[in-house]
Amino acid sequence: MPEKKKTPLKGVLPSKKQSRSNQTTGDHVTLHETTFNGTGTSRGIAIGECYAYEKEQYEHEITSIDNDNIEAEISRFIEAVHRSEKELKKIERVTTRKLGKGYANIFQAQIMMLQDPVLIDTISLRIRSEMIPAHLVIEEEFGNYHEKYKSSDDVVFQERADDFFDIKNRILRNLHVRKMLSWIPEGTIVVSDHFCPGDIILLSRSNVKGFLSDSGGKTSHISLICKSLNIPMVAGLGNFSQNAVSGTKMIIDGSSGTVIIHPEEKTIHLYQEKQEAERQSNADASRTATLPACTKCGVRINFFSNIDFKEELQGLNETGSEGVGLFRSENLFIDGTKVPGESEQYHYYKEMSETVAPQPFVVRLFDIGGDKLIYSPIREPNPNLGWRGIRILIDVPEILENQLRAVIRANALGNIHILIPMITSLDEILTICSIVDRLHGEIIEQTGIAG
């Protein structure tokens, strides 16, 4: 029987207690095929060797500092922050080059956190007033933020908690003047208890075959990045990484969430066939993608793409897409720090509209609320059914009208349409139509140009 999610990794270390499927004869241990189930978060099959990615641990014996060393300790902390900021800017550049500005905003948000004078001053003040070393204050301050965000009812805040975890570890490493690990053996499947977005970006340069994580889910930043990089990933494996040993043969299926260690030859052959079938299917789809889509009886069907970022427009022609049927505009604030202004949105929509033209480009108005609410003082038993989507936008007209003005101004080519999220009544549609008409008139009056 397959072992279930959150089962410890058995049958990897000979010194560990072996699973019942393993047989020990003298000093020789026979390691049998064992299956684990997690959550598939990025599709694809990977067959290769494990690389156990262990975060560096630091031992701190000093718990206090004398008055003569206070300023030196603060300088040491500030220097660690500067080195961390420099690293994140490098990761941001790599991400922009590989995936575009949308994903790079994840790291821009972390850079902004490092540049927050309140946080820096708070830590510096505590070092000076309490005469305790920087590492203790960093652990406590970032730990408090991490716990506060992690315990939030809002999924967006929960996922932002990982940023504080990442920044804390980055500063602590730089406090010890250690270099970040960015290269590993080529073609491995990387296993860790926790990945940060920066880990995925940098380690992917080593032609990683896949990622396995004890934590995480389908909507986490690391999963979204893996999808965009076409790297299989399985998350939610409990304490899988605790006994992971580099060099262990394994198979992962990012669609089903299946992980197999010590696979038998017949299992390897089976998954190699699945890999080949998947490659062949993708190749066949590429060859026929640009042909008109019709049913067997000759009825023409239009296919449109659903996208999250403008960088995805680059592959539109290859897939045979006839336009954008859904642009999830809420991803414009994936960094979770602020709602983009009218000017920023205008340039974004304009560029996308021009790229897609003359085909249609459908912008879904910000679908915030439920699991995608940046900030809300209201907590509901089931936010997915209550205050979300169009109801939030109507209640917060500044956000709604900025977006609508940006869309209207960007629609010079006439191919932009809007999609209203989470409608529950005709009145909501009529309200939006009325606002659009009013804003359209105002823009014509101000500019003399009709969008």
CSV table of C-alpha atoms in Angstrom, one decimal:
chain,number,residue,atom,x,y,z
A,1,MET,CA,0.0,0.0,0.0
A,2,PRO,CA,1.3,3.5,-0.8
A,3,GLU,CA,2.4,5.5,2.3
A,4,LYS,CA,0.3,8.6,2.9
A,5,LYS,CA,1.1,12.2,3.0
A,6,LYS,CA,3.2,13.4,5.9
A,7,THR,CA,4.7,9.9,6.4
A,8,PRO,CA,8.4,10.1,7.3
A,9,LEU,CA,10.8,9.2,4.5
A,10,LYS,CA,11.6,5.5,5.2
A,11,GLY,CA,14.0,3.3,3.4
A,12,VAL,CA,16.6,6.0,2.6
A,13,LEU,CA,19.1,5.9,5.4
A,14,PRO,CA,20.5,2.5,6.3
A,15,SER,CA,21.0,3.7,9.9
A,16,LYS,CA,17.3,4.6,10.2
A,17,LYS,CA,14.6,2.1,11.1
A,18,GLN,CA,13.7,0.4,7.9
A,19,SER,CA,10.1,0.1,6.6
A,20,ARG,CA,8.5,-3.3,6.6
A,21,SER,CA,9.0,-3.6,2.9
A,22,ASN,CA,12.8,-3.5,3.4
A,23,GLN,CA,14.8,-6.5,4.2
A,24,THR,CA,18.1,-6.5,6.2
A,25,THR,CA,20.6,-9.3,5.8
A,26,GLY,CA,23.7,-8.8,7.9
A,27,ASP,CA,25.1,-5.4,7.1
A,28,HIS,CA,23.4,-5.3,3.7
A,29,VAL,CA,20.1,-3.3,3.5
A,30,THR,CA,17.8,-3.9,0.5
A,31,LEU,CA,15.8,-0.7,-0.1
A,32,HIS,CA,12.5,-1.3,-1.7
A,33,GLU,CA,10.3,1.0,-3.8
A,34,THR,CA,8.2,3.2,-1.6
A,35,THR,CA,5.4,5.6,-2.7
A,36,PHE,CA,4.4,8.9,-1.0
A,37,ASN,CA,1.6,11.2,-1.8
A,38,GLY,CA,1.7,15.0,-1.6
A,39,THR,CA,0.1,17.8,-3.6
A,40,GLY,CA,1.1,18.2,-7.2
A,41,THR,CA,1.6,22.0,-7.8
A,42,SER,CA,3.5,22.0,-11.1
A,43,ARG,CA,2.8,19.4,-13.7
A,44,GLY,CA,5.3,17.1,-15.3
A,45,ILE,CA,7.3,14.0,-14.5
A,46,ALA,CA,10.9,14.0,-13.3
A,47,ILE,CA,13.2,10.9,-12.9
A,48,GLY,CA,16.5,11.5,-11.2
A,49,GLU,CA,18.6,11.7,-8.1
A,50,CYS,CA,17.7,13.5,-4.9
A,51,TYR,CA,19.6,16.6,-3.8
A,52,ALA,CA,18.9,17.3,-0.1
A,53,TYR,CA,18.9,21.1,0.1
A,54,GLU,CA,19.6,21.9,3.8
A,55,LYS,CA,19.5,25.4,5.0
A,56,GLU,CA,22.6,26.4,7.0
A,57,GLN,CA,22.1,26.5,10.7
A,58,TYR,CA,24.0,28.9,13.0
A,59,GLU,CA,25.0,28.4,16.6
A,60,HIS,CA,24.9,31.6,18.7
A,61,GLU,CA,26.7,31.5,22.0
A,62,ILE,CA,26.7,35.2,22.6
A,63,THR,CA,23.5,36.4,24.3
A,64,SER,CA,24.6,39.9,25.3
A,65,ILE,CA,27.1,42.6,24.3
A,66,ASP,CA,29.0,45.2,26.3
A,67,ASN,CA,28.7,48.9,25.8
A,68,ASP,CA,31.9,49.2,23.8
A,69,ASN,CA,30.6,46.8,21.1
A,70,ILE,CA,27.1,48.2,20.5
A,71,GLU,CA,27.9,50.5,17.6
A,72,ALA,CA,30.0,47.8,15.9
A,73,GLU,CA,27.1,45.3,16.3
A,74,ILE,CA,24.7,47.8,14.7
A,75,SER,CA,27.1,48.4,11.8
A,76,ARG,CA,27.4,44.6,11.4
A,77,PHE,CA,23.6,44.4,11.2
A,78,ILE,CA,23.3,47.3,8.7
A,79,GLU,CA,26.0,45.7,6.5
A,80,ALA,CA,24.1,42.4,6.5
A,81,VAL,CA,21.0,44.2,5.4
A,82,HIS,CA,22.9,45.9,2.5
A,83,ARG,CA,24.4,42.6,1.4
A,84,SER,CA,20.9,41.0,1.5
A,85,GLU,CA,19.4,43.9,-0.6
A,86,LYS,CA,22.2,43.4,-3.1
A,87,GLU,CA,21.4,39.7,-3.4
A,88,LEU,CA,17.7,40.3,-3.9
A,89,LYS,CA,18.4,42.8,-6.6
A,90,LYS,CA,20.4,40.2,-8.4
A,91,ILE,CA,17.6,37.7,-8.0
A,92,GLU,CA,15.1,40.3,-9.3
A,93,ARG,CA,17.2,40.8,-12.4
A,94,VAL,CA,17.5,37.1,-13.1
A,95,THR,CA,13.7,36.7,-12.6
A,96,THR,CA,12.9,39.6,-14.9
A,97,ARG,CA,15.1,38.0,-17.6
A,98,LYS,CA,13.6,34.6,-17.2
A,99,LEU,CA,10.0,35.3,-16.4
A,100,GLY,CA,9.3,39.0,-16.7
A,101,LYS,CA,8.5,41.9,-14.4
A,102,GLY,CA,5.4,40.3,-13.0
A,103,TYR,CA,7.3,37.7,-11.1
A,104,ALA,CA,10.1,40.0,-10.3
A,105,ASN,CA,7.7,42.1,-8.2
A,106,ILE,CA,7.8,39.3,-5.6
A,107,PHE,CA,11.5,40.2,-4.9
A,108,GLN,CA,10.8,44.0,-5.2
A,109,ALA,CA,8.4,43.6,-2.3
A,110,GLN,CA,11.2,41.9,-0.2
A,111,ILE,CA,13.6,44.7,-1.2
A,112,MET,CA,11.1,47.2,0.0
A,113,MET,CA,10.8,45.4,3.4
A,114,LEU,CA,14.6,45.6,3.8
A,115,GLN,CA,14.5,49.3,3.0
A,116,ASP,CA,11.8,49.9,5.6
A,117,PRO,CA,13.3,52.5,8.0
A,118,VAL,CA,10.9,51.6,10.8
A,119,LEU,CA,12.1,47.9,10.8
A,120,ILE,CA,15.8,48.9,10.6
A,121,ASP,CA,15.5,51.5,13.3
A,122,THR,CA,13.5,49.2,15.6
A,123,ILE,CA,16.2,46.5,15.4
A,124,SER,CA,19.0,49.0,15.8
A,125,LEU,CA,17.3,50.6,18.8
A,126,ARG,CA,16.8,47.3,20.5
A,127,ILE,CA,20.5,46.4,20.0
A,128,ARG,CA,21.5,49.7,21.6
A,129,SER,CA,19.0,49.9,24.4
A,130,GLU,CA,18.9,46.2,25.4
A,131,MET,CA,22.5,45.4,24.7
A,132,ILE,CA,21.7,42.1,22.9
A,133,PRO,CA,23.4,40.9,19.7
A,134,ALA,CA,21.8,41.4,16.3
A,135,HIS,CA,21.0,37.8,15.6
A,136,LEU,CA,18.6,37.6,18.7
A,137,VAL,CA,16.8,40.7,17.7
A,138,ILE,CA,16.5,39.7,14.1
A,139,GLU,CA,15.1,36.3,15.1
A,140,GLU,CA,12.6,37.8,17.4
A,141,GLU,CA,11.4,40.7,15.2
A,142,PHE,CA,11.1,38.8,12.0
A,143,GLY,CA,9.7,35.8,13.9
A,144,ASN,CA,6.9,38.0,15.3
A,145,TYR,CA,6.0,39.3,11.8
A,146,HIS,CA,6.1,35.7,10.4
A,147,GLU,CA,3.8,34.4,13.1
A,148,LYS,CA,1.4,37.4,12.8
A,149,TYR,CA,1.0,36.9,9.0
A,150,LYS,CA,1.0,33.1,9.2
A,151,SER,CA,-1.9,33.1,11.7
A,152,SER,CA,-4.0,35.5,9.6
A,153,ASP,CA,-7.3,34.3,8.2
A,154,ASP,CA,-6.3,35.8,4.9
A,155,VAL,CA,-4.5,33.4,2.5
A,156,VAL,CA,-2.6,36.3,0.9
A,157,PHE,CA,-1.2,37.4,4.3
A,158,GLN,CA,-0.3,33.8,5.1
A,159,GLU,CA,1.7,33.5,1.9
A,160,ARG,CA,3.5,36.9,2.7
A,161,ALA,CA,4.7,35.3,5.9
A,162,ASP,CA,7.2,33.4,3.9
A,163,ASP,CA,8.8,36.7,2.8
A,164,PHE,CA,9.7,37.4,6.4
A,165,PHE,CA,11.1,33.9,6.8
A,166,ASP,CA,13.2,34.4,3.7
A,167,ILE,CA,14.5,37.8,4.7
A,168,LYS,CA,15.3,36.7,8.2
A,169,ASN,CA,17.4,33.8,7.0
A,170,ARG,CA,19.1,36.0,4.4
A,171,ILE,CA,20.1,38.6,6.9
A,172,LEU,CA,21.3,36.0,9.4
A,173,ARG,CA,23.5,34.3,6.7
A,174,ASN,CA,25.0,37.7,5.7
A,175,LEU,CA,25.5,38.5,9.3
A,176,HIS,CA,27.9,35.5,9.3
A,177,VAL,CA,29.3,36.6,5.9
A,178,ARG,CA,28.3,33.4,4.2
A,179,LYS,CA,27.6,33.1,0.5
A,180,MET,CA,24.2,32.1,-0.7
A,181,LEU,CA,24.0,28.6,-2.4
A,182,SER,CA,23.0,29.1,-6.0
A,183,TRP,CA,24.6,26.2,-7.8
A,184,ILE,CA,24.0,22.5,-7.2
A,185,PRO,CA,24.7,19.3,-9.1
A,186,GLU,CA,23.0,19.4,-12.6
A,187,GLY,CA,19.8,17.5,-13.3
A,188,THR,CA,18.8,16.7,-9.7
A,189,ILE,CA,15.5,16.7,-7.9
A,190,VAL,CA,15.8,19.1,-5.0
A,191,VAL,CA,14.2,18.3,-1.7
A,192,SER,CA,13.8,20.7,1.2
A,193,ASP,CA,11.5,21.4,4.1
A,194,HIS,CA,10.8,24.9,2.7
A,195,PHE,CA,11.7,26.8,-0.4
A,196,CYS,CA,11.6,30.6,-0.9
A,197,PRO,CA,11.0,32.1,-4.3
A,198,GLY,CA,14.7,33.1,-4.6
A,199,ASP,CA,15.7,29.5,-4.1
A,200,ILE,CA,13.6,28.3,-7.0
A,201,ILE,CA,15.0,31.1,-9.3
A,202,LEU,CA,18.6,30.6,-8.5
A,203,LEU,CA,18.6,26.7,-8.3
A,204,SER,CA,16.7,26.5,-11.6
A,205,ARG,CA,19.9,27.6,-13.3
A,206,SER,CA,21.4,24.2,-12.6
A,207,ASN,CA,18.9,22.5,-14.9
A,208,VAL,CA,17.0,21.1,-11.9
A,209,LYS,CA,14.6,18.3,-12.8
A,210,GLY,CA,12.1,18.9,-10.1
A,211,PHE,CA,11.4,20.3,-6.6
A,212,LEU,CA,9.9,18.5,-3.5
A,213,SER,CA,8.8,20.5,-0.5
A,214,ASP,CA,7.4,19.6,2.9
A,215,SER,CA,5.3,22.7,2.9
A,216,GLY,CA,3.5,24.9,0.3
A,217,GLY,CA,0.5,24.7,-1.9
A,218,LYS,CA,-0.8,25.2,-5.4
A,219,THR,CA,-1.2,29.0,-5.1
A,220,SER,CA,2.1,29.7,-3.4
A,221,HIS,CA,4.7,31.9,-5.2
A,222,ILE,CA,7.1,28.9,-5.5
A,223,SER,CA,4.5,26.8,-7.3
A,224,LEU,CA,3.6,29.6,-9.7
A,225,ILE,CA,7.3,30.1,-10.5
A,226,CYS,CA,7.8,26.4,-11.1
A,227,LYS,CA,4.8,26.3,-13.4
A,228,SER,CA,6.2,29.2,-15.5
A,229,LEU,CA,9.6,27.5,-15.6
A,230,ASN,CA,8.0,24.1,-16.6
A,231,ILE,CA,9.6,22.4,-13.6
A,232,PRO,CA,7.6,19.6,-11.9
A,233,MET,CA,6.9,20.2,-8.2
A,234,VAL,CA,5.2,18.3,-5.4
A,235,ALA,CA,4.5,20.0,-2.1
A,236,GLY,CA,2.8,19.3,1.2
A,237,LEU,CA,4.9,16.2,2.0
A,238,GLY,CA,5.0,16.7,5.8
A,239,ASN,CA,8.4,15.7,7.1
A,240,PHE,CA,9.6,14.0,3.9
A,241,SER,CA,12.8,16.1,3.8
A,242,GLN,CA,14.0,15.1,7.3
A,243,ASN,CA,15.5,11.8,6.1
A,244,ALA,CA,16.2,12.7,2.5
A,245,VAL,CA,19.7,11.7,1.3
A,246,SER,CA,21.4,13.1,-1.7
A,247,GLY,CA,21.9,10.5,-4.5
A,248,THR,CA,18.7,8.6,-3.7
A,249,LYS,CA,16.9,7.6,-6.9
A,250,MET,CA,13.4,9.0,-7.2
A,251,ILE,CA,10.5,9.8,-9.4
A,252,ILE,CA,8.0,12.6,-9.0
A,253,ASP,CA,4.7,13.3,-10.8
A,254,GLY,CA,3.8,17.0,-10.5
A,255,SER,CA,0.3,16.3,-11.8
A,256,SER,CA,-0.8,13.6,-9.3
A,257,GLY,CA,1.5,14.5,-6.4
A,258,THR,CA,3.1,11.1,-6.4
A,259,VAL,CA,6.7,10.6,-5.2
A,260,ILE,CA,8.5,7.3,-5.5
A,261,ILE,CA,11.8,6.5,-3.9
A,262,HIS,CA,14.0,3.6,-4.9
A,263,PRO,CA,11.9,2.9,-7.9
A,264,GLU,CA,12.2,-0.6,-9.5
A,265,GLU,CA,13.3,-0.8,-13.1
A,266,LYS,CA,9.7,-1.6,-14.3
A,267,THR,CA,8.5,1.5,-12.5
A,268,ILE,CA,11.2,3.7,-14.1
A,269,HIS,CA,10.3,2.2,-17.5
A,270,LEU,CA,6.6,3.0,-16.9
A,271,TYR,CA,7.3,6.6,-16.0
A,272,GLN,CA,9.7,7.0,-18.9
A,273,GLU,CA,6.9,5.9,-21.2
A,274,LYS,CA,4.6,8.5,-19.5
A,275,GLN,CA,7.3,11.2,-20.0
A,276,GLU,CA,7.6,10.2,-23.7
A,277,ALA,CA,3.8,10.2,-24.1
A,278,GLU,CA,3.6,13.7,-22.6
A,279,ARG,CA,6.4,15.0,-24.8
A,280,GLN,CA,4.7,13.5,-27.9
A,281,SER,CA,1.3,15.0,-26.9
A,282,ASN,CA,2.9,18.4,-26.5
A,283,ALA,CA,4.6,18.1,-29.9
A,284,ASP,CA,1.4,17.0,-31.6
A,285,ALA,CA,-0.4,19.9,-30.0
A,286,SER,CA,2.3,22.3,-31.2
A,287,ARG,CA,2.0,21.1,-34.8
A,288,THR,CA,-1.8,21.5,-34.9
A,289,ALA,CA,-2.1,24.5,-32.6
A,290,THR,CA,-2.3,27.1,-35.4
A,291,LEU,CA,-4.9,25.2,-37.4
A,292,PRO,CA,-8.6,26.4,-37.2
A,293,ALA,CA,-10.4,24.7,-34.3
A,294,CYS,CA,-13.5,22.9,-35.6
A,295,THR,CA,-15.7,20.0,-34.4
A,296,LYS,CA,-15.9,16.9,-36.4
A,297,CYS,CA,-19.1,18.1,-37.9
A,298,GLY,CA,-17.5,21.4,-39.1
A,299,VAL,CA,-18.6,23.8,-36.4
A,300,ARG,CA,-16.0,26.5,-35.8
A,301,ILE,CA,-14.9,27.1,-32.2
A,302,ASN,CA,-12.8,30.0,-30.9
A,303,PHE,CA,-10.1,29.4,-28.4
A,304,PHE,CA,-8.8,32.1,-26.1
A,305,SER,CA,-6.0,32.1,-23.5
A,306,ASN,CA,-6.3,32.7,-19.8
A,307,ILE,CA,-3.3,34.5,-18.5
A,308,ASP,CA,-1.8,36.0,-15.3
A,309,PHE,CA,1.1,38.2,-16.7
A,310,LYS,CA,1.8,40.0,-19.9
A,311,GLU,CA,5.0,37.9,-20.4
A,312,GLU,CA,2.7,34.9,-21.2
A,313,LEU,CA,1.6,36.7,-24.4
A,314,GLN,CA,4.9,35.7,-26.0
A,315,GLY,CA,3.6,32.1,-26.5
A,316,LEU,CA,0.1,33.0,-27.7
A,317,ASN,CA,0.7,32.4,-31.4
A,318,GLU,CA,2.4,29.1,-30.8
A,319,THR,CA,-0.7,27.8,-28.9
A,320,GLY,CA,-3.1,28.9,-31.6
A,321,SER,CA,-4.9,31.2,-29.3
A,322,GLU,CA,-7.2,33.7,-30.9
A,323,GLY,CA,-6.9,36.3,-28.2
A,324,VAL,CA,-7.0,36.7,-24.4
A,325,GLY,CA,-10.3,35.5,-22.9
A,326,LEU,CA,-9.3,36.3,-19.4
A,327,PHE,CA,-6.5,38.5,-17.9
A,328,ARG,CA,-6.5,38.1,-14.2
A,329,SER,CA,-5.7,41.7,-13.4
A,330,GLU,CA,-5.4,41.2,-9.6
A,331,ASN,CA,-1.9,39.7,-10.3
A,332,LEU,CA,-0.7,43.2,-11.0
A,333,PHE,CA,-0.3,43.4,-7.3
A,334,ILE,CA,1.2,40.0,-6.7
A,335,ASP,CA,3.7,41.6,-4.3
A,336,GLY,CA,0.7,42.4,-2.0
A,337,THR,CA,2.0,45.8,-1.0
A,338,LYS,CA,-0.2,48.2,-2.9
A,339,VAL,CA,-2.8,48.5,-5.6
A,340,PRO,CA,-1.2,49.8,-8.8
A,341,GLY,CA,-2.2,53.4,-9.8
A,342,GLU,CA,-4.1,54.4,-12.9
A,343,SER,CA,-0.9,55.4,-14.9
A,344,GLU,CA,0.8,52.1,-14.2
A,345,GLN,CA,-2.3,50.1,-15.2
A,346,TYR,CA,-2.8,52.2,-18.3
A,347,HIS,CA,0.7,51.4,-19.7
A,348,TYR,CA,0.3,47.7,-18.8
A,349,TYR,CA,-3.1,47.3,-20.5
A,350,LYS,CA,-2.0,49.4,-23.5
A,351,GLU,CA,1.0,47.2,-24.1
A,352,MET,CA,-1.0,44.0,-23.8
A,353,SER,CA,-3.8,45.4,-26.0
A,354,GLU,CA,-1.3,46.3,-28.7
A,355,THR,CA,0.3,42.9,-28.6
A,356,VAL,CA,-2.9,41.0,-28.9
A,357,ALA,CA,-4.6,43.3,-31.5
A,358,PRO,CA,-6.7,42.9,-33.5
A,359,GLN,CA,-7.8,39.9,-31.4
A,360,PRO,CA,-9.9,40.6,-28.3
A,361,PHE,CA,-8.3,41.3,-24.9
A,362,VAL,CA,-10.6,40.6,-21.9
A,363,VAL,CA,-9.6,42.3,-18.6
A,364,ARG,CA,-11.2,40.9,-15.6
A,365,LEU,CA,-11.7,43.7,-13.1
A,366,PHE,CA,-9.8,43.1,-9.8
A,367,ASP,CA,-11.2,39.9,-8.3
A,368,ILE,CA,-10.2,40.6,-4.7
A,369,GLY,CA,-11.7,39.0,-1.7
A,370,GLY,CA,-12.0,35.4,-0.6
A,371,ASP,CA,-8.4,34.1,-0.9
A,372,LYS,CA,-7.2,37.1,-2.9
A,373,LEU,CA,-7.9,40.0,-0.6
A,374,ILE,CA,-4.9,42.3,0.0
A,375,TYR,CA,-6.5,43.8,3.0
A,376,SER,CA,-9.9,43.7,4.6
A,377,PRO,CA,-11.0,44.6,8.1
A,378,ILE,CA,-14.0,42.4,7.6
A,379,ARG,CA,-13.8,38.7,8.3
A,380,GLU,CA,-16.6,36.5,7.2
A,381,PRO,CA,-17.4,32.8,7.8
A,382,ASN,CA,-17.3,32.2,4.0
A,383,PRO,CA,-15.6,35.1,2.3
A,384,ASN,CA,-15.8,33.3,-1.1
A,385,LEU,CA,-19.5,34.0,-1.1
A,386,GLY,CA,-19.7,37.4,0.6
A,387,TRP,CA,-17.8,40.6,0.3
A,388,ARG,CA,-15.6,40.0,-2.7
A,389,GLY,CA,-15.2,40.7,-6.4
A,390,ILE,CA,-17.5,43.4,-7.7
A,391,ARG,CA,-19.0,44.2,-4.3
A,392,ILE,CA,-15.6,45.2,-2.9
A,393,LEU,CA,-15.0,47.3,-6.0
A,394,ILE,CA,-18.3,49.1,-5.7
A,395,ASP,CA,-17.6,49.8,-2.0
A,396,VAL,CA,-14.1,51.1,-2.8
A,397,PRO,CA,-14.7,53.4,-5.8
A,398,GLU,CA,-11.1,54.7,-5.9
A,399,ILE,CA,-9.8,51.2,-6.8
A,400,LEU,CA,-12.6,50.6,-9.3
A,401,GLU,CA,-12.5,53.9,-11.0
A,402,ASN,CA,-8.7,54.0,-11.3
A,403,GLN,CA,-8.9,50.6,-13.1
A,404,LEU,CA,-11.8,51.5,-15.3
A,405,ARG,CA,-10.1,54.8,-16.4
A,406,ALA,CA,-6.9,52.9,-17.2
A,407,VAL,CA,-8.8,50.4,-19.3
A,408,ILE,CA,-10.8,53.0,-21.2
A,409,ARG,CA,-7.7,55.1,-21.9
A,410,ALA,CA,-5.8,52.0,-23.1
A,411,ASN,CA,-8.5,50.9,-25.5
A,412,ALA,CA,-7.4,53.0,-28.4
A,413,LEU,CA,-7.5,50.0,-30.7
A,414,GLY,CA,-11.0,49.0,-29.5
A,415,ASN,CA,-10.1,45.4,-28.7
A,416,ILE,CA,-10.4,45.6,-24.9
A,417,HIS,CA,-13.4,44.1,-23.1
A,418,ILE,CA,-14.0,43.9,-19.4
A,419,LEU,CA,-15.2,41.0,-17.3
A,420,ILE,CA,-17.0,41.7,-14.0
A,421,PRO,CA,-16.1,39.2,-11.2
A,422,MET,CA,-18.6,37.5,-8.9
A,423,ILE,CA,-21.8,39.1,-10.1
A,424,THR,CA,-24.9,38.3,-8.0
A,425,SER,CA,-27.5,40.7,-9.4
A,426,LEU,CA,-28.5,42.8,-12.4
A,427,ASP,CA,-28.1,45.9,-10.3
A,428,GLU,CA,-24.3,45.3,-10.1
A,429,ILE,CA,-24.0,45.1,-13.9
A,430,LEU,CA,-26.1,48.3,-14.3
A,431,THR,CA,-24.0,50.1,-11.7
A,432,ILE,CA,-20.7,49.2,-13.6
A,433,CYS,CA,-22.2,50.3,-16.9
A,434,SER,CA,-23.2,53.6,-15.4
A,435,ILE,CA,-19.8,54.2,-14.0
A,436,VAL,CA,-18.1,53.3,-17.3
A,437,ASP,CA,-20.3,55.7,-19.2
A,438,ARG,CA,-19.6,58.5,-16.8
A,439,LEU,CA,-15.8,57.9,-16.8
A,440,HIS,CA,-15.8,57.6,-20.6
A,441,GLY,CA,-17.5,61.0,-20.9
A,442,GLU,CA,-15.0,62.6,-18.4
A,443,ILE,CA,-12.0,61.2,-20.4
A,444,ILE,CA,-13.4,62.5,-23.7
A,445,GLU,CA,-14.0,65.9,-22.1
A,446,GLN,CA,-10.5,66.0,-20.6
A,447,THR,CA,-8.5,64.7,-23.6
A,448,GLY,CA,-10.8,65.1,-26.6
A,449,ILE,CA,-9.9,61.4,-27.3
A,450,ALA,CA,-12.5,58.6,-27.2
A,451,GLY,CA,-11.2,55.3,-25.8
